[in-house]
PDB file of C-alpha atoms in Angstrom:
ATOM      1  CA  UNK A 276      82.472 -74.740   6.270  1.00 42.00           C
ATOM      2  CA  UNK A 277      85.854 -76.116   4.732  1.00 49.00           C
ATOM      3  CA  UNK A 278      84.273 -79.834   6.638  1.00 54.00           C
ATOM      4  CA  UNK A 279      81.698 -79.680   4.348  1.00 74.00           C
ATOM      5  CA  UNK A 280      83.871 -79.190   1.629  1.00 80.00           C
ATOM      6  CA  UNK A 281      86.120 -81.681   2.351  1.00 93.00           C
ATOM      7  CA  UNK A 282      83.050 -83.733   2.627  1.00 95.00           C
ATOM      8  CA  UNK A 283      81.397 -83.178  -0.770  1.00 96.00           C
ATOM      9  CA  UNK A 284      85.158 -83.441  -2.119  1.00 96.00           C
ATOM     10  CA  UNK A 285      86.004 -86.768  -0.768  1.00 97.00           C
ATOM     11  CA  UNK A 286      82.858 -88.035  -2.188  1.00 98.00           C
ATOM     12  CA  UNK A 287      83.125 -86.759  -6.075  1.00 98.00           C
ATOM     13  CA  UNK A 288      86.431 -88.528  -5.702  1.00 98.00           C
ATOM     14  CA  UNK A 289      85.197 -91.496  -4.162  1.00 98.00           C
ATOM     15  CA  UNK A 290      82.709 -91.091  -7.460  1.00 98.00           C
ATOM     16  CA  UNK A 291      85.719 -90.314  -9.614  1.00 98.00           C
ATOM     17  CA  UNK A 292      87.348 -93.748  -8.364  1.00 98.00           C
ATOM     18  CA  UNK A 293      84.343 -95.673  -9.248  1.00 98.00           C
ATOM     19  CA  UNK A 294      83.496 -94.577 -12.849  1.00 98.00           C
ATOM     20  CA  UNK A 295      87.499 -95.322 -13.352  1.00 98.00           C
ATOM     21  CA  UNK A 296      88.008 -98.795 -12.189  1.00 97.00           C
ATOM     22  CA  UNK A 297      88.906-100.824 -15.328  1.00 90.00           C
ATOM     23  CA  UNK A 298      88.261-103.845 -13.850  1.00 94.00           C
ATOM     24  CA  UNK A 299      85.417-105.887 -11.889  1.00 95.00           C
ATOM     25  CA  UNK A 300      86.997-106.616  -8.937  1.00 97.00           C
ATOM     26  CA  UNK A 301      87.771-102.694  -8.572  1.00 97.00           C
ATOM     27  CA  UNK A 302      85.260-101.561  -9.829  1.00 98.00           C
ATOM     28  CA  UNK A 303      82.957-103.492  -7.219  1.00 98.00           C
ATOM     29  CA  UNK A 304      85.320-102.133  -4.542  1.00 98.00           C
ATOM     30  CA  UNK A 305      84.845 -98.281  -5.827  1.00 98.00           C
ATOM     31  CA  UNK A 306      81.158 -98.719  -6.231  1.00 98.00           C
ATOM     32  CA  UNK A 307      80.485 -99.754  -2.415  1.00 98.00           C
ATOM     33  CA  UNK A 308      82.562 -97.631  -1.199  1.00 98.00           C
ATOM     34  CA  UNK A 309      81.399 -94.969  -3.207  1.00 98.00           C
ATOM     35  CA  UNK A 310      77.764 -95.320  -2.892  1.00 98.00           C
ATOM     36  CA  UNK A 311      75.430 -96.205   0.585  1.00 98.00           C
ATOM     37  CA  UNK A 312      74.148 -99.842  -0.111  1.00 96.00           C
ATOM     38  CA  UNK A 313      70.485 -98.208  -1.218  1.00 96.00           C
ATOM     39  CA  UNK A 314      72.208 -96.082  -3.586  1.00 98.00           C
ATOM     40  CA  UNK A 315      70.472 -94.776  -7.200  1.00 98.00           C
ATOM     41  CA  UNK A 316      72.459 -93.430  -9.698  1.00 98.00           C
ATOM     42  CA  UNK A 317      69.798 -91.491 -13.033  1.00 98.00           C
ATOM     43  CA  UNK A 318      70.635 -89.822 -16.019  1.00 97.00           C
ATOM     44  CA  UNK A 319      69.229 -89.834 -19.312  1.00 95.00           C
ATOM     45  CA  UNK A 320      70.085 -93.305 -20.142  1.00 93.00           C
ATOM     46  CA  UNK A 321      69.566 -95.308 -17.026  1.00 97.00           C
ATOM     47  CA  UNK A 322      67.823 -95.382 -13.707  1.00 98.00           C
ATOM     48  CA  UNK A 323      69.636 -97.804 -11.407  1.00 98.00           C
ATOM     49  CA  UNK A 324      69.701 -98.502  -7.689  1.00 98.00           C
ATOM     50  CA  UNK A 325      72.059-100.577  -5.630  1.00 98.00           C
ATOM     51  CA  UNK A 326      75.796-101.336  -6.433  1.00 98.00           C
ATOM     52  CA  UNK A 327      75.400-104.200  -8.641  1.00 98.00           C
ATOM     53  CA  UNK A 328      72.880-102.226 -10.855  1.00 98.00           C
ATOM     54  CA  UNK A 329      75.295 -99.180 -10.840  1.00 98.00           C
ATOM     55  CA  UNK A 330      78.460-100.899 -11.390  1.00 98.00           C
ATOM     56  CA  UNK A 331      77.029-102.600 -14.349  1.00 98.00           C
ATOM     57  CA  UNK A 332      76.158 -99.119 -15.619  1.00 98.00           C
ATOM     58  CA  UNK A 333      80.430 -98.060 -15.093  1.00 98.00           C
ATOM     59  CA  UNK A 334      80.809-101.621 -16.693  1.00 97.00           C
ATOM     60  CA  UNK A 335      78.902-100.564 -20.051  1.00 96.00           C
ATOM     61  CA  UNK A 336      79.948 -97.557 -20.384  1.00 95.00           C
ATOM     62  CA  UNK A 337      83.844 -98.363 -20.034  1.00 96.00           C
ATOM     63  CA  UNK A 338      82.411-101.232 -22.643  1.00 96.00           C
ATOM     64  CA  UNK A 339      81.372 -97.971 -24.757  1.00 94.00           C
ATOM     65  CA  UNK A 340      84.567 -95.923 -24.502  1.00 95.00           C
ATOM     66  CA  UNK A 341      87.334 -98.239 -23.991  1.00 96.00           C
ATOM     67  CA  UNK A 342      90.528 -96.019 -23.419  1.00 96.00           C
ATOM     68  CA  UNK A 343      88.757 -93.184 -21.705  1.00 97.00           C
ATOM     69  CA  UNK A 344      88.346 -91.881 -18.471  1.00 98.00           C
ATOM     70  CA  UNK A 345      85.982 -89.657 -16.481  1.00 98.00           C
ATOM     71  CA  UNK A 346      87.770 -86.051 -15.677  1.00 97.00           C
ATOM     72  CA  UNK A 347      86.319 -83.375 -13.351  1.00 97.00           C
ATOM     73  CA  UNK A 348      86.117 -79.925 -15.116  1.00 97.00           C
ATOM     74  CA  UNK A 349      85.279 -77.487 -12.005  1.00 95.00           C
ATOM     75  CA  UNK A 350      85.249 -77.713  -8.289  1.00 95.00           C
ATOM     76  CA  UNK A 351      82.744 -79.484  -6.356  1.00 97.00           C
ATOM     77  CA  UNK A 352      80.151 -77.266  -5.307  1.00 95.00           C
ATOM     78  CA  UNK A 353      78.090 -78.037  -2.558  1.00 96.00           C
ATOM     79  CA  UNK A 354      75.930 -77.286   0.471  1.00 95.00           C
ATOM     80  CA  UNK A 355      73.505 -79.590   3.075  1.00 95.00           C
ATOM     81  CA  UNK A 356      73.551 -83.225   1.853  1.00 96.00           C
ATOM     82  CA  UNK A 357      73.751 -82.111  -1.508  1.00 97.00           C
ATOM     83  CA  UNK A 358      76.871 -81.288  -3.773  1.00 97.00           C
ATOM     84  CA  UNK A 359      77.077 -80.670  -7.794  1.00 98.00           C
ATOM     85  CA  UNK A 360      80.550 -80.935 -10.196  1.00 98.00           C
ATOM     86  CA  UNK A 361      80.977 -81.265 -13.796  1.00 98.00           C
ATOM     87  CA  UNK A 362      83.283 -83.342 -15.518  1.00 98.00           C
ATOM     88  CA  UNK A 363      84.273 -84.645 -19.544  1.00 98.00           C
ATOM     89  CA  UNK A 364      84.952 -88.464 -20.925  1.00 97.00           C
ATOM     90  CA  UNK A 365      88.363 -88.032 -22.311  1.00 97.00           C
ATOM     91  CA  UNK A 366      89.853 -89.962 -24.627  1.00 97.00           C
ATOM     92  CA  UNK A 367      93.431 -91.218 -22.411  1.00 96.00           C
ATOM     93  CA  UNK A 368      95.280 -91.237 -25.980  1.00 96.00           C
ATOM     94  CA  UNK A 369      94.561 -87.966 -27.812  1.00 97.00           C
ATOM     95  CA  UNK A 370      92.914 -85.988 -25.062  1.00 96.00           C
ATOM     96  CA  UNK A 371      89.413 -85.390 -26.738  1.00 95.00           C
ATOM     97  CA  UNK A 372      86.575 -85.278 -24.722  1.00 96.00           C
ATOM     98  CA  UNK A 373      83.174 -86.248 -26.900  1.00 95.00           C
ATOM     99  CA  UNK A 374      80.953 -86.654 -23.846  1.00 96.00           C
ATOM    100  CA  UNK A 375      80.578 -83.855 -20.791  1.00 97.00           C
ATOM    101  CA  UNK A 376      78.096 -83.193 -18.336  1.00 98.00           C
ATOM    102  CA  UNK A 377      76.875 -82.613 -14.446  1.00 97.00           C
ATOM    103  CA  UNK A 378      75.647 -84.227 -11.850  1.00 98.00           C
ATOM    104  CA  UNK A 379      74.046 -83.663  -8.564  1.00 98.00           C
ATOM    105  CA  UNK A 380      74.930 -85.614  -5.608  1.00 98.00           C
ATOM    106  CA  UNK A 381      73.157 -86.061  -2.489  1.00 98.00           C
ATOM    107  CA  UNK A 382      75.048 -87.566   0.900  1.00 98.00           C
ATOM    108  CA  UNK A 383      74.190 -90.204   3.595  1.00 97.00           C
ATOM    109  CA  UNK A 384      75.333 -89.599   7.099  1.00 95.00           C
ATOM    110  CA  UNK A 385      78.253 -91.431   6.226  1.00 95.00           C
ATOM    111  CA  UNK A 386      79.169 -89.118   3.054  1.00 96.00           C
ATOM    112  CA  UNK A 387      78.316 -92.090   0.743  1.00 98.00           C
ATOM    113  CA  UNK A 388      76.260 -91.282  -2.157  1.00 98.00           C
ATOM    114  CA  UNK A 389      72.800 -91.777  -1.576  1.00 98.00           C
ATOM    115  CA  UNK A 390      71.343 -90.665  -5.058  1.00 98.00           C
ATOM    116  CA  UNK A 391      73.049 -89.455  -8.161  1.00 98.00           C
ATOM    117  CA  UNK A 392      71.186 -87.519 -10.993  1.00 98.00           C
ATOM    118  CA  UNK A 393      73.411 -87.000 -14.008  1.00 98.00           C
ATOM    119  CA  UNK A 394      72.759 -84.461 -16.928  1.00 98.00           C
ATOM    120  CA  UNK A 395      74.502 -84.826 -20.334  1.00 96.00           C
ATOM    121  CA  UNK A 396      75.387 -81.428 -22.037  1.00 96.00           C
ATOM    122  CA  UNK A 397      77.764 -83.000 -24.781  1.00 94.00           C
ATOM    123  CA  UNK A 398      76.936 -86.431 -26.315  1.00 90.00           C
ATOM    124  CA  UNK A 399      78.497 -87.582 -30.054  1.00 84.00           C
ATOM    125  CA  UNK A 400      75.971 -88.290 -32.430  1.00 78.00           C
ATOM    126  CA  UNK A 401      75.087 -92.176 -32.505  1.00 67.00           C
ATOM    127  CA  UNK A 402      75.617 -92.955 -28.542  1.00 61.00           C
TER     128      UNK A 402
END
């Protein structure tokens, strides 16, 4: 049991790393390493597969809300190829946090991400 944890662990921060990277060079790093090659990342605003698809998503939102960055709020939870965590967009200067949500996970063999569905439960009006 605490393998898989470490498992679905070292992947949300693997995730963590990618939605961070400020700029294109690491942020293409993060990505592959992040995600398998096939990988799919879905929430309410996009529906993207492979890394340069999905870093381009990081890319605009970063592009959306320069000076923040992507915070886990709970422990990874987790079980099979599958693993689920929340987490907030906080602002890095004043510490609000206008955007929140969850996503699920699912694992390769490898413990890259193989699909990510994202749910928004706190969006600011206009965004």
């Amino acid at each position: 049991m605490p393998a898989d944890t470490d498992r679905y662990e070292s992947a949300v921060a693997r995730y963590f790393e990618a939605w961070n990277a400020v700029d294109q060079e690491s942020l293409a790093e993060a990505v592959a390493a992040a995600w398998a090659p096939d990988g799919t990342y879905t929430d309410p605003l996009a529906d993207v597969g492979g890394h340069e698809r999905i870093a381009a998503v990081i890319a605009a939102a970063h592009e959306q809300f320069p000076g923040f960055a992507f915070r886990p709020t709970a422990a990874v939870d987790g079980h099979h190829d599958t693993a689920r965590f929340s987490w907030e967009l906080v602002n890095e200067a004043d510490g609000s946090a206008p955007v929140a949500g969850f996503d699920v996970i699912t694992l390769d063999e490898k413990g890259r991400i193989r699909s990510v569905l994202g749910f928004l439960d706190r969006v600011p009006a206009g965004a």
